[in-house]
Amino acid sequence: MDVIGGMTDTAKQKVLEAFNEMKNTQYRTIEDAVEEYGAAYVFDCWLRHEGIIGYTRQSITSMHFATN
């Protein structure tokens, strides 16, 4: 499932900013971060940044069912 592809540009930017902050990186696009780390890991970092710990798999599964 393409979690990143279905996101708005604003959402992508927020996830990227959180990821860069948490990992002390300077990716310019979320696609570059995903290519290096994988979508699930990037998404997990954003969830953790928002204080949501331990729900990555459930969130991705829920989004998958919501889009099908």
PDB file of N, CA and C in Angstrom:
ATOM      1  N   MET A   1       0.834  -1.188   0.000  1.00  0.00           N
ATOM      2  CA  MET A   1       0.000   0.000   0.000  1.00  0.00           C
ATOM      3  C   MET A   1       0.877   1.249   0.000  1.00  0.00           C
ATOM      4  N   ASP A   2       0.498   2.219  -0.794  1.00  0.00           N
ATOM      5  CA  ASP A   2       1.253   3.463  -0.890  1.00  0.00           C
ATOM      6  C   ASP A   2       0.681   4.482   0.089  1.00  0.00           C
ATOM      7  N   VAL A   3       1.184   4.465   1.311  1.00  0.00           N
ATOM      8  CA  VAL A   3       0.705   5.383   2.350  1.00  0.00           C
ATOM      9  C   VAL A   3       1.023   6.822   1.980  1.00  0.00           C
ATOM     10  N   ILE A   4       2.192   7.054   1.468  1.00  0.00           N
ATOM     11  CA  ILE A   4       2.655   8.408   1.180  1.00  0.00           C
ATOM     12  C   ILE A   4       1.927   9.011  -0.017  1.00  0.00           C
ATOM     13  N   GLY A   5       1.680   8.219  -1.043  1.00  0.00           N
ATOM     14  CA  GLY A   5       1.062   8.719  -2.265  1.00  0.00           C
ATOM     15  C   GLY A   5      -0.312   9.317  -2.066  1.00  0.00           C
ATOM     16  N   GLY A   6      -1.038   8.858  -1.070  1.00  0.00           N
ATOM     17  CA  GLY A   6      -2.384   9.354  -0.822  1.00  0.00           C
ATOM     18  C   GLY A   6      -2.439  10.580   0.077  1.00  0.00           C
ATOM     19  N   MET A   7      -1.289  11.086   0.486  1.00  0.00           N
ATOM     20  CA  MET A   7      -1.254  12.220   1.406  1.00  0.00           C
ATOM     21  C   MET A   7      -1.276  13.546   0.654  1.00  0.00           C
ATOM     22  N   THR A   8      -1.848  14.563   1.288  1.00  0.00           N
ATOM     23  CA  THR A   8      -1.802  15.907   0.720  1.00  0.00           C
ATOM     24  C   THR A   8      -0.380  16.452   0.846  1.00  0.00           C
ATOM     25  N   ASP A   9      -0.080  17.482   0.085  1.00  0.00           N
ATOM     26  CA  ASP A   9       1.250  18.097   0.163  1.00  0.00           C
ATOM     27  C   ASP A   9       1.529  18.633   1.564  1.00  0.00           C
ATOM     28  N   THR A  10       0.505  19.186   2.209  1.00  0.00           N
ATOM     29  CA  THR A  10       0.664  19.709   3.566  1.00  0.00           C
ATOM     30  C   THR A  10       0.997  18.593   4.540  1.00  0.00           C
ATOM     31  N   ALA A  11       0.295  17.475   4.426  1.00  0.00           N
ATOM     32  CA  ALA A  11       0.563  16.336   5.303  1.00  0.00           C
ATOM     33  C   ALA A  11       1.961  15.782   5.062  1.00  0.00           C
ATOM     34  N   LYS A  12       2.346  15.682   3.798  1.00  0.00           N
ATOM     35  CA  LYS A  12       3.694  15.201   3.475  1.00  0.00           C
ATOM     36  C   LYS A  12       4.750  16.091   4.116  1.00  0.00           C
ATOM     37  N   GLN A  13       4.546  17.396   4.053  1.00  0.00           N
ATOM     38  CA  GLN A  13       5.512  18.335   4.624  1.00  0.00           C
ATOM     39  C   GLN A  13       5.605  18.169   6.135  1.00  0.00           C
ATOM     40  N   LYS A  14       4.471  17.978   6.802  1.00  0.00           N
ATOM     41  CA  LYS A  14       4.478  17.798   8.258  1.00  0.00           C
ATOM     42  C   LYS A  14       5.202  16.518   8.649  1.00  0.00           C
ATOM     43  N   VAL A  15       4.948  15.442   7.914  1.00  0.00           N
ATOM     44  CA  VAL A  15       5.624  14.175   8.192  1.00  0.00           C
ATOM     45  C   VAL A  15       7.122  14.329   7.952  1.00  0.00           C
ATOM     46  N   LEU A  16       7.491  14.978   6.855  1.00  0.00           N
ATOM     47  CA  LEU A  16       8.905  15.172   6.535  1.00  0.00           C
ATOM     48  C   LEU A  16       9.604  16.011   7.602  1.00  0.00           C
ATOM     49  N   GLU A  17       8.979  17.080   8.039  1.00  0.00           N
ATOM     50  CA  GLU A  17       9.581  17.931   9.067  1.00  0.00           C
ATOM     51  C   GLU A  17       9.789  17.159  10.363  1.00  0.00           C
ATOM     52  N   ALA A  18       8.794  16.373  10.754  1.00  0.00           N
ATOM     53  CA  ALA A  18       8.916  15.570  11.973  1.00  0.00           C
ATOM     54  C   ALA A  18      10.024  14.532  11.823  1.00  0.00           C
ATOM     55  N   PHE A  19      10.078  13.877  10.664  1.00  0.00           N
ATOM     56  CA  PHE A  19      11.104  12.866  10.421  1.00  0.00           C
ATOM     57  C   PHE A  19      12.496  13.487  10.477  1.00  0.00           C
ATOM     58  N   ASN A  20      12.679  14.594   9.777  1.00  0.00           N
ATOM     59  CA  ASN A  20      13.984  15.265   9.778  1.00  0.00           C
ATOM     60  C   ASN A  20      14.393  15.682  11.188  1.00  0.00           C
ATOM     61  N   GLU A  21      13.450  16.158  11.964  1.00  0.00           N
ATOM     62  CA  GLU A  21      13.743  16.573  13.335  1.00  0.00           C
ATOM     63  C   GLU A  21      14.151  15.374  14.193  1.00  0.00           C
ATOM     64  N   MET A  22      13.400  14.291  14.090  1.00  0.00           N
ATOM     65  CA  MET A  22      13.673  13.121  14.924  1.00  0.00           C
ATOM     66  C   MET A  22      14.968  12.411  14.539  1.00  0.00           C
ATOM     67  N   LYS A  23      15.256  12.355  13.258  1.00  0.00           N
ATOM     68  CA  LYS A  23      16.426  11.613  12.784  1.00  0.00           C
ATOM     69  C   LYS A  23      17.635  12.514  12.532  1.00  0.00           C
ATOM     70  N   ASN A  24      17.463  13.819  12.769  1.00  0.00           N
ATOM     71  CA  ASN A  24      18.526  14.794  12.523  1.00  0.00           C
ATOM     72  C   ASN A  24      19.048  14.677  11.088  1.00  0.00           C
ATOM     73  N   THR A  25      18.100  14.679  10.154  1.00  0.00           N
ATOM     74  CA  THR A  25      18.416  14.610   8.729  1.00  0.00           C
ATOM     75  C   THR A  25      17.893  15.865   8.049  1.00  0.00           C
ATOM     76  N   GLN A  26      18.167  15.996   6.763  1.00  0.00           N
ATOM     77  CA  GLN A  26      17.727  17.176   6.020  1.00  0.00           C
ATOM     78  C   GLN A  26      17.163  16.783   4.662  1.00  0.00           C
ATOM     79  N   TYR A  27      16.284  15.781   4.649  1.00  0.00           N
ATOM     80  CA  TYR A  27      15.663  15.390   3.384  1.00  0.00           C
ATOM     81  C   TYR A  27      14.805  16.536   2.871  1.00  0.00           C
ATOM     82  N   ARG A  28      14.801  16.723   1.570  1.00  0.00           N
ATOM     83  CA  ARG A  28      14.018  17.799   0.955  1.00  0.00           C
ATOM     84  C   ARG A  28      12.645  17.309   0.534  1.00  0.00           C
ATOM     85  N   THR A  29      12.515  15.994   0.292  1.00  0.00           N
ATOM     86  CA  THR A  29      11.209  15.436  -0.065  1.00  0.00           C
ATOM     87  C   THR A  29      10.961  14.179   0.751  1.00  0.00           C
ATOM     88  N   ILE A  30       9.701  13.922   1.003  1.00  0.00           N
ATOM     89  CA  ILE A  30       9.345  12.717   1.749  1.00  0.00           C
ATOM     90  C   ILE A  30       9.670  11.470   0.936  1.00  0.00           C
ATOM     91  N   GLU A  31       9.584  11.595  -0.375  1.00  0.00           N
ATOM     92  CA  GLU A  31       9.904  10.456  -1.235  1.00  0.00           C
ATOM     93  C   GLU A  31      11.359  10.018  -1.055  1.00  0.00           C
ATOM     94  N   ASP A  32      12.260  10.979  -0.883  1.00  0.00           N
ATOM     95  CA  ASP A  32      13.671  10.645  -0.648  1.00  0.00           C
ATOM     96  C   ASP A  32      13.856   9.924   0.687  1.00  0.00           C
ATOM     97  N   ALA A  33      13.175  10.401   1.716  1.00  0.00           N
ATOM     98  CA  ALA A  33      13.259   9.745   3.027  1.00  0.00           C
ATOM     99  C   ALA A  33      12.690   8.331   2.961  1.00  0.00           C
ATOM    100  N   VAL A  34      11.573   8.180   2.257  1.00  0.00           N
ATOM    101  CA  VAL A  34      10.946   6.862   2.117  1.00  0.00           C
ATOM    102  C   VAL A  34      11.845   5.917   1.330  1.00  0.00           C
ATOM    103  N   GLU A  35      12.495   6.419   0.310  1.00  0.00           N
ATOM    104  CA  GLU A  35      13.398   5.581  -0.481  1.00  0.00           C
ATOM    105  C   GLU A  35      14.534   5.032   0.390  1.00  0.00           C
ATOM    106  N   GLU A  36      15.022   5.852   1.292  1.00  0.00           N
ATOM    107  CA  GLU A  36      16.143   5.454   2.154  1.00  0.00           C
ATOM    108  C   GLU A  36      15.699   4.582   3.333  1.00  0.00           C
ATOM    109  N   TYR A  37      14.564   4.918   3.961  1.00  0.00           N
ATOM    110  CA  TYR A  37      14.155   4.265   5.204  1.00  0.00           C
ATOM    111  C   TYR A  37      12.921   3.370   5.082  1.00  0.00           C
ATOM    112  N   GLY A  38      12.119   3.576   4.060  1.00  0.00           N
ATOM    113  CA  GLY A  38      10.873   2.829   3.917  1.00  0.00           C
ATOM    114  C   GLY A  38       9.699   3.626   4.472  1.00  0.00           C
ATOM    115  N   ALA A  39       8.544   3.464   3.848  1.00  0.00           N
ATOM    116  CA  ALA A  39       7.357   4.247   4.215  1.00  0.00           C
ATOM    117  C   ALA A  39       6.900   3.968   5.638  1.00  0.00           C
ATOM    118  N   ALA A  40       6.902   2.708   6.042  1.00  0.00           N
ATOM    119  CA  ALA A  40       6.421   2.367   7.383  1.00  0.00           C
ATOM    120  C   ALA A  40       7.285   3.026   8.455  1.00  0.00           C
ATOM    121  N   TYR A  41       8.592   3.047   8.256  1.00  0.00           N
ATOM    122  CA  TYR A  41       9.489   3.651   9.242  1.00  0.00           C
ATOM    123  C   TYR A  41       9.291   5.165   9.315  1.00  0.00           C
ATOM    124  N   VAL A  42       9.177   5.803   8.173  1.00  0.00           N
ATOM    125  CA  VAL A  42       8.958   7.254   8.147  1.00  0.00           C
ATOM    126  C   VAL A  42       7.629   7.586   8.822  1.00  0.00           C
ATOM    127  N   PHE A  43       6.587   6.817   8.502  1.00  0.00           N
ATOM    128  CA  PHE A  43       5.275   7.022   9.109  1.00  0.00           C
ATOM    129  C   PHE A  43       5.342   6.794  10.619  1.00  0.00           C
ATOM    130  N   ASP A  44       6.069   5.759  11.041  1.00  0.00           N
ATOM    131  CA  ASP A  44       6.226   5.467  12.463  1.00  0.00           C
ATOM    132  C   ASP A  44       6.910   6.623  13.184  1.00  0.00           C
ATOM    133  N   CYS A  45       7.924   7.203  12.575  1.00  0.00           N
ATOM    134  CA  CYS A  45       8.601   8.352  13.192  1.00  0.00           C
ATOM    135  C   CYS A  45       7.643   9.513  13.387  1.00  0.00           C
ATOM    136  N   TRP A  46       6.794   9.758  12.400  1.00  0.00           N
ATOM    137  CA  TRP A  46       5.822  10.846  12.529  1.00  0.00           C
ATOM    138  C   TRP A  46       4.835  10.552  13.656  1.00  0.00           C
ATOM    139  N   LEU A  47       4.327   9.305  13.716  1.00  0.00           N
ATOM    140  CA  LEU A  47       3.408   8.947  14.796  1.00  0.00           C
ATOM    141  C   LEU A  47       4.070   9.141  16.154  1.00  0.00           C
ATOM    142  N   ARG A  48       5.302   8.698  16.288  1.00  0.00           N
ATOM    143  CA  ARG A  48       6.029   8.868  17.551  1.00  0.00           C
ATOM    144  C   ARG A  48       6.225  10.356  17.872  1.00  0.00           C
ATOM    145  N   HIS A  49       6.524  11.144  16.869  1.00  0.00           N
ATOM    146  CA  HIS A  49       6.684  12.588  17.052  1.00  0.00           C
ATOM    147  C   HIS A  49       5.399  13.197  17.599  1.00  0.00           C
ATOM    148  N   GLU A  50       4.270  12.655  17.177  1.00  0.00           N
ATOM    149  CA  GLU A  50       2.964  13.140  17.627  1.00  0.00           C
ATOM    150  C   GLU A  50       2.521  12.490  18.940  1.00  0.00           C
ATOM    151  N   GLY A  51       3.368  11.622  19.489  1.00  0.00           N
ATOM    152  CA  GLY A  51       3.049  10.982  20.768  1.00  0.00           C
ATOM    153  C   GLY A  51       2.215   9.724  20.642  1.00  0.00           C
ATOM    154  N   ILE A  52       2.102   9.197  19.446  1.00  0.00           N
ATOM    155  CA  ILE A  52       1.321   7.979  19.206  1.00  0.00           C
ATOM    156  C   ILE A  52       2.321   6.843  19.030  1.00  0.00           C
ATOM    157  N   ILE A  53       2.491   6.065  20.080  1.00  0.00           N
ATOM    158  CA  ILE A  53       3.521   5.028  20.080  1.00  0.00           C
ATOM    159  C   ILE A  53       2.866   3.654  20.081  1.00  0.00           C
ATOM    160  N   GLY A  54       3.323   2.799  19.178  1.00  0.00           N
ATOM    161  CA  GLY A  54       2.857   1.422  19.157  1.00  0.00           C
ATOM    162  C   GLY A  54       1.660   1.148  18.267  1.00  0.00           C
ATOM    163  N   TYR A  55       1.288   2.086  17.414  1.00  0.00           N
ATOM    164  CA  TYR A  55       0.098   1.910  16.588  1.00  0.00           C
ATOM    165  C   TYR A  55       0.376   1.991  15.092  1.00  0.00           C
ATOM    166  N   THR A  56       1.619   1.919  14.684  1.00  0.00           N
ATOM    167  CA  THR A  56       1.951   2.061  13.269  1.00  0.00           C
ATOM    168  C   THR A  56       1.271   1.007  12.419  1.00  0.00           C
ATOM    169  N   ARG A  57       1.425  -0.250  12.785  1.00  0.00           N
ATOM    170  CA  ARG A  57       0.849  -1.336  11.987  1.00  0.00           C
ATOM    171  C   ARG A  57      -0.670  -1.221  11.923  1.00  0.00           C
ATOM    172  N   GLN A  58      -1.303  -0.930  13.062  1.00  0.00           N
ATOM    173  CA  GLN A  58      -2.762  -0.774  13.077  1.00  0.00           C
ATOM    174  C   GLN A  58      -3.195   0.398  12.207  1.00  0.00           C
ATOM    175  N   SER A  59      -2.456   1.487  12.253  1.00  0.00           N
ATOM    176  CA  SER A  59      -2.808   2.659  11.451  1.00  0.00           C
ATOM    177  C   SER A  59      -2.690   2.365   9.966  1.00  0.00           C
ATOM    178  N   ILE A  60      -1.603   1.712   9.564  1.00  0.00           N
ATOM    179  CA  ILE A  60      -1.412   1.384   8.153  1.00  0.00           C
ATOM    180  C   ILE A  60      -2.486   0.414   7.682  1.00  0.00           C
ATOM    181  N   THR A  61      -2.806  -0.585   8.505  1.00  0.00           N
ATOM    182  CA  THR A  61      -3.861  -1.543   8.154  1.00  0.00           C
ATOM    183  C   THR A  61      -5.201  -0.837   8.017  1.00  0.00           C
ATOM    184  N   SER A  62      -5.505   0.065   8.923  1.00  0.00           N
ATOM    185  CA  SER A  62      -6.770   0.808   8.864  1.00  0.00           C
ATOM    186  C   SER A  62      -6.853   1.658   7.609  1.00  0.00           C
ATOM    187  N   MET A  63      -5.751   2.309   7.245  1.00  0.00           N
ATOM    188  CA  MET A  63      -5.746   3.126   6.032  1.00  0.00           C
ATOM    189  C   MET A  63      -5.925   2.257   4.798  1.00  0.00           C
ATOM    190  N   HIS A  64      -5.343   1.071   4.828  1.00  0.00           N
ATOM    191  CA  HIS A  64      -5.488   0.146   3.700  1.00  0.00           C
ATOM    192  C   HIS A  64      -6.959  -0.227   3.506  1.00  0.00           C
ATOM    193  N   PHE A  65      -7.638  -0.572   4.599  1.00  0.00           N
ATOM    194  CA  PHE A  65      -9.047  -0.944   4.491  1.00  0.00           C
ATOM    195  C   PHE A  65      -9.914   0.248   4.102  1.00  0.00           C
ATOM    196  N   ALA A  66      -9.546   1.429   4.548  1.00  0.00           N
ATOM    197  CA  ALA A  66     -10.334   2.624   4.236  1.00  0.00           C
ATOM    198  C   ALA A  66     -10.242   3.001   2.764  1.00  0.00           C
ATOM    199  N   THR A  67      -9.153   2.627   2.114  1.00  0.00           N
ATOM    200  CA  THR A  67      -8.986   2.999   0.711  1.00  0.00           C
ATOM    201  C   THR A  67      -9.439   1.912  -0.250  1.00  0.00           C
ATOM    202  N   ASN A  68      -9.833   0.773   0.266  1.00  0.00           N
ATOM    203  CA  ASN A  68     -10.301  -0.324  -0.605  1.00  0.00           C
ATOM    204  C   ASN A  68     -11.792  -0.522  -0.492  1.00  0.00           C
TER     205      ASN A  68
END
